[in-house]
Each structure stands twice: as structure tokens, then as C-alpha cells.
Short mmCIF file of C-alpha atoms in Angstrom, two decimals:
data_model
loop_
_atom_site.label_atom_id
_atom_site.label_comp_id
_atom_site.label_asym_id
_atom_site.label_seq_id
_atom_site.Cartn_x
_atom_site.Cartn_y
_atom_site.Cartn_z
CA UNK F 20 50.41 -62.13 154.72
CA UNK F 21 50.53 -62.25 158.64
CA UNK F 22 50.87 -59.56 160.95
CA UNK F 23 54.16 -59.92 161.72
CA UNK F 24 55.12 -59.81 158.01
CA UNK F 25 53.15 -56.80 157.28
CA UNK F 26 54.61 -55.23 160.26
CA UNK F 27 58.28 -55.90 158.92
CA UNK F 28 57.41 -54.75 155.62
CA UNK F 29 56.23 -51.66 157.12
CA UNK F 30 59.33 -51.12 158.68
CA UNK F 31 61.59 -52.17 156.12
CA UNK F 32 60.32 -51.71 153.19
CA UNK F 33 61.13 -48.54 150.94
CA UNK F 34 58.55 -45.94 151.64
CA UNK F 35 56.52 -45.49 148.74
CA UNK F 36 55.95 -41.57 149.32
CA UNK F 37 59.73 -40.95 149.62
CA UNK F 38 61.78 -38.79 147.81
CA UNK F 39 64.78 -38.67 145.54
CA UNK F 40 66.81 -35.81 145.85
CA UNK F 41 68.11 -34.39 142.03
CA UNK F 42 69.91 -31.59 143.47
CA UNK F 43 70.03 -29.05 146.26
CA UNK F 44 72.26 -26.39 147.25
CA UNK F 45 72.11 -22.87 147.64
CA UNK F 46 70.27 -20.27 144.98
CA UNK F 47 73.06 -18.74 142.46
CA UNK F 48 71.38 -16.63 139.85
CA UNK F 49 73.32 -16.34 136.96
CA UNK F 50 73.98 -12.92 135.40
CA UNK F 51 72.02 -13.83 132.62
CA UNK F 52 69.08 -15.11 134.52
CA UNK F 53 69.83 -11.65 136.66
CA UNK F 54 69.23 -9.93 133.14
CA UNK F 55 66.33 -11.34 131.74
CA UNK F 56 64.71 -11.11 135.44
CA UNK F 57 65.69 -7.36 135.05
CA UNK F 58 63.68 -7.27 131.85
CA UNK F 59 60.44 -9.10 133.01
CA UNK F 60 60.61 -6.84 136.46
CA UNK F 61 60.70 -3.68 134.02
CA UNK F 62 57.56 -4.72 131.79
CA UNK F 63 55.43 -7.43 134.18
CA UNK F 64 56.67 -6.79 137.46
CA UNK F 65 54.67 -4.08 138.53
CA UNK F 66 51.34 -5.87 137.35
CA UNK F 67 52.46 -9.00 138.62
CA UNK F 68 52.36 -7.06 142.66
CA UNK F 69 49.33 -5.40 141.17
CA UNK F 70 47.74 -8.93 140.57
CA UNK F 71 48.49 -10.47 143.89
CA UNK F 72 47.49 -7.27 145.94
CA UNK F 73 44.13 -7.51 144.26
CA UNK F 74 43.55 -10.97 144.47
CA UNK F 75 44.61 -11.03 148.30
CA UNK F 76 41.87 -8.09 149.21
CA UNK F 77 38.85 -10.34 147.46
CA UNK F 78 40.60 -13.39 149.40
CA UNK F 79 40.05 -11.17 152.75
CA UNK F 80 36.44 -10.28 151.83
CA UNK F 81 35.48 -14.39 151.51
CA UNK F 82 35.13 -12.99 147.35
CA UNK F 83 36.46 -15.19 144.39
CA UNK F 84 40.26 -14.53 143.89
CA UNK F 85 42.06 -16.02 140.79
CA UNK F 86 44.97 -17.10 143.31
CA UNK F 87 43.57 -19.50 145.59
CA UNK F 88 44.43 -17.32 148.57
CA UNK F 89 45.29 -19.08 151.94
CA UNK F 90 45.56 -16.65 154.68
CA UNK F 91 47.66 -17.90 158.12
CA UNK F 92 47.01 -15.85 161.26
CA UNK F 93 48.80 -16.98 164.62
CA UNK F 94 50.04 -15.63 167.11
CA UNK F 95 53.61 -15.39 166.29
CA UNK F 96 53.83 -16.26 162.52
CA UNK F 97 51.45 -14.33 159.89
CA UNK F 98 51.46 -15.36 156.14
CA UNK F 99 49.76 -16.31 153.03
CA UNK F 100 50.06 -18.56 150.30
CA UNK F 101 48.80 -18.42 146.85
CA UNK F 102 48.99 -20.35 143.23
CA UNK F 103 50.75 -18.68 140.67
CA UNK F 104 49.27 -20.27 137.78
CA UNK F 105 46.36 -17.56 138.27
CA UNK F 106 48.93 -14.95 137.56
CA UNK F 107 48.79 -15.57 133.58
CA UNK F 108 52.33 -15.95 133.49
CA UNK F 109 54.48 -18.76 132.50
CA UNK F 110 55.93 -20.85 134.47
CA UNK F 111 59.69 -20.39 133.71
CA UNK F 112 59.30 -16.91 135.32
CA UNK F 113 57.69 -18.28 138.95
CA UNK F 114 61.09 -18.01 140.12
CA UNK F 115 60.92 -14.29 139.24
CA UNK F 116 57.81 -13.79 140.91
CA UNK F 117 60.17 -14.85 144.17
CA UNK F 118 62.86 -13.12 143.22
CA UNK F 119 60.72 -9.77 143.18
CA UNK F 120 59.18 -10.18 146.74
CA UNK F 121 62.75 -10.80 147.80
CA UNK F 122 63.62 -7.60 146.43
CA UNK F 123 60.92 -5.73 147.78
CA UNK F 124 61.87 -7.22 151.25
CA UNK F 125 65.04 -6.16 151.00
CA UNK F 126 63.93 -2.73 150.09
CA UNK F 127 62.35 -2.47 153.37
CA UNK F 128 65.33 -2.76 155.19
CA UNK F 129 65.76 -6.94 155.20
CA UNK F 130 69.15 -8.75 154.67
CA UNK F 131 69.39 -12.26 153.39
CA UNK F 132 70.42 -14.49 155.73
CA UNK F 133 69.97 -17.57 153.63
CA UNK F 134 68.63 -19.49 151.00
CA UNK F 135 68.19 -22.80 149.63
CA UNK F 136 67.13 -25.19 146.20
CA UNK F 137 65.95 -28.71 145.71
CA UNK F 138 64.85 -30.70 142.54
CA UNK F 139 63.60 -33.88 143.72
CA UNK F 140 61.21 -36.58 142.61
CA UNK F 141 58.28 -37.93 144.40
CA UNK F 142 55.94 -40.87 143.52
CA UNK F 143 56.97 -39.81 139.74
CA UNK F 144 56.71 -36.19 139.64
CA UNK F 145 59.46 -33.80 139.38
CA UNK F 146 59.34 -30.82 142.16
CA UNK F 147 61.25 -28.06 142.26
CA UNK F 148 61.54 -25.83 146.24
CA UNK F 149 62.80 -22.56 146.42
CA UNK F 150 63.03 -20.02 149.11
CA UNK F 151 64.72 -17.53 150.97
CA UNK F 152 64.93 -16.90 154.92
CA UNK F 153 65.23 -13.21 155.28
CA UNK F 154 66.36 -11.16 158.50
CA UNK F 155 66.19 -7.72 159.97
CA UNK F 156 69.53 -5.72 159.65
CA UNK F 157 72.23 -6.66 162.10
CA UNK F 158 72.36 -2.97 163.31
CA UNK F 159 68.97 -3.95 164.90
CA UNK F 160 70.76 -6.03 167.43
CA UNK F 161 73.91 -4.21 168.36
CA UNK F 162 72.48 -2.09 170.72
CA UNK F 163 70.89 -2.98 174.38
CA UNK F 164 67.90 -4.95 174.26
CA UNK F 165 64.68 -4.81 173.47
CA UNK F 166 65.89 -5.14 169.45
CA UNK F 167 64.04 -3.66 166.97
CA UNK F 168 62.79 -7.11 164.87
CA UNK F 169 60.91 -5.03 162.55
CA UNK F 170 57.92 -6.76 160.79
CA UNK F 171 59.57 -10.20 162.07
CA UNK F 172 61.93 -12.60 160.13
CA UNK F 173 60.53 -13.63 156.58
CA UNK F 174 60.56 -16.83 154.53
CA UNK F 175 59.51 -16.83 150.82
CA UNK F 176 59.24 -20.04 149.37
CA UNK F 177 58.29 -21.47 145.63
CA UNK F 178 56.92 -24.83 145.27
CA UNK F 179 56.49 -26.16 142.05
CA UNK F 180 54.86 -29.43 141.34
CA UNK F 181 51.36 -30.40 140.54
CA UNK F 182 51.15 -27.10 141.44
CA UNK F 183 52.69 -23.98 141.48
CA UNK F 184 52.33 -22.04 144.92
CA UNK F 185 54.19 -19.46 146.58
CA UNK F 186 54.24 -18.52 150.08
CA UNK F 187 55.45 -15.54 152.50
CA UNK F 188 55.58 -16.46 156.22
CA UNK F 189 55.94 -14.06 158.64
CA UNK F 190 57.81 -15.72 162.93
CA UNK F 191 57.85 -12.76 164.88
CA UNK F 192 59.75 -12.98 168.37
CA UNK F 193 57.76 -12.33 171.72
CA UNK F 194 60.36 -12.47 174.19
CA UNK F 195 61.28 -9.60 176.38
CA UNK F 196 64.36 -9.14 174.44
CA UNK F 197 62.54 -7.69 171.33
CA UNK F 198 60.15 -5.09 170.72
CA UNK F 199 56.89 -5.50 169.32
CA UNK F 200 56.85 -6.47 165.94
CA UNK F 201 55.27 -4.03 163.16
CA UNK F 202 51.72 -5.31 161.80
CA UNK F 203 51.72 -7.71 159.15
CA UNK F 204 49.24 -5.79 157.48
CA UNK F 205 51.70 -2.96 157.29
CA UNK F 206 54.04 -5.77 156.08
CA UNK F 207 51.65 -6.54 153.31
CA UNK F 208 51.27 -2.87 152.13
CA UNK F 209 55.19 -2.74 152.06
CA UNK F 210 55.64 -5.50 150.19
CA UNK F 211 53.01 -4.97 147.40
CA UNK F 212 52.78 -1.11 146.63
#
């Protein structure tokens, strides 16, 4: 093959690493879904925060975790990321695991401001993305500047392939406009106790 031809194949060929998109759209849970996630937060859901909590303090002290932590420090986005396959549960209920720390976000005083699915395939293997983008209560930003951003905005995502992982990023704002965000540590402790 010459150069040239390798160059056009390059450019027009179909990308190998490409994806096919099943289905996307935004996350509906149906009642019974809402029901049975009811049930497993009643009996697992406690140990499941339990679980992750413990796993993320032997991540911080360079100690074997069960999780696979990954910790993300910057200066204005904070998170972690960890498989759920170390949780012992099954894998039907990763999507519960997301729902809770949703939950517990909006317990703190977050509104959802969106969220999104896709099933697609990739080099033959089926993935499945969740997440949700939550925000700080609009009452934050009716008044006169600086706004109160609280802990910062929050994604949650679930990524199941391969692997299953689930992540919580932090994007704080560091414009004159808003005040300082809370600590992500403080975050942390809100989210899993």
C-alpha cells in the first residue's frame, strides 16, 4: 500500500474504535425499579456507603482498598472514582449504587439539573453510561453576588463495560461572582455518613 493510500484510508475509512449508539435519552426510573431500589436502599444501602467510605480512607493512606480507588485533586474540580465490582454486589443493582449518592446529594441541599443514558457498542462490547449533573439550589443565585455554590456542582456517573466504575466529580467556580466553595472533604463526609 502507498502512502497516499494509507493516508486516504485513514481518512475515510470507518474508525475501528467507533461506536454504535443502542439508545440514549434521559434516565426515567420506573416505579417499579423506584420500588425494588427502595428495598435494596433499606437492607444494603447503608453498608454499601459503609463499604465505599472504608475503602476510600485505605485508598488515602496508599493501603490496599477492594475498590480500586482513584483520587482527582485540582484546583477547581475534586473527585474520585472507584470499581464497583469490589462492592460484592451484583451488577443489576450498580445503577442503585448511583441512584443512592444522588439521593444523598440531594439531601444536602442539591437539585437535579440533568441527566442522561447511553447503551452503545464498541469494538464488540456492550456499554452502558449513566450519570447525573447535579446543581446547588436556585435560591443560591437570586440574591446579589457572590452566590453561595456550596460544595460546587456535582456529576455522578456509572460506566459499565469491561468494567464497572463509578465516579463523583466535583467543578467548583472561582470567579468573583461566587463564594468559596465548601471542602470536598466535607463533601465526602456528607455524602457517605
Amino acid at each position: 500500500m502507498s502512502f497516499a493510500e494509507n493516508i486516504l484510508k485513514r481518512l475515510f475509512s470507518k474508525d475501528e474504535k467507533s461506536k454504535t449508539v443502542l439508545d440514549k435519552g434521559i434516565i426515567k426510573r420506573s416505579p417499579a425499579w423506584l420500588e425494588a431500589f427502595e428495598n435494596w436502599r433499606a437492607t444494603k444501602g447503608d453498608h454499601t456507603l459503609l463499604e465505599i467510605k472504608r475503602n476510600l480512607v485505605l485508598s488515602k493512606r496508599d493501603l490496599r482498598d477492594d475498590l480500586h480507588f482513584v483520587l482527582l485533586t485540582m484546583t477547581n474540580a475534586k473527585g474520585f472514582r472507584f470499581h464497583l465490582s469490589g462492592l460484592g454486589i451484583d451488577s443489576d443493582h450498580d445503577q442503585f449504587v448511583l441512584e443512592l449518592l444522588k439521593q444523598r446529594c440531594e439531601n444536602i441541599g442539591y437539585q437535579l439539573s440533568n441527566s442522561f443514558y447511553e447503551y452503545h457498542e464498541k469494538q464488540s462490547v456492550l456499554n452502558r453510561e449513566e450519570w447525573y449533573y447535579l446543581k446547588p439550589p436556585l435560591s443560591n443565585f437570586t440574591k446579589e453576588p457572590p452566590f453561595n455554590q456550596l460544595f460546587g456542582n456535582v456529576k455522578i456517573e456509572l460506566q459499565q463495560n469491561e468494567h464497572r466504575t463509578l465516579k463523583v466529580l466535583v467543578t467548583t467556580y472561582t470567579d468573583r461572582s461566587y463564594k468559596e466553595a465548601l471542602s470536598f472533604e466535607d463533601f465526602m463526609s456528607e455524602l457517605l455518613d
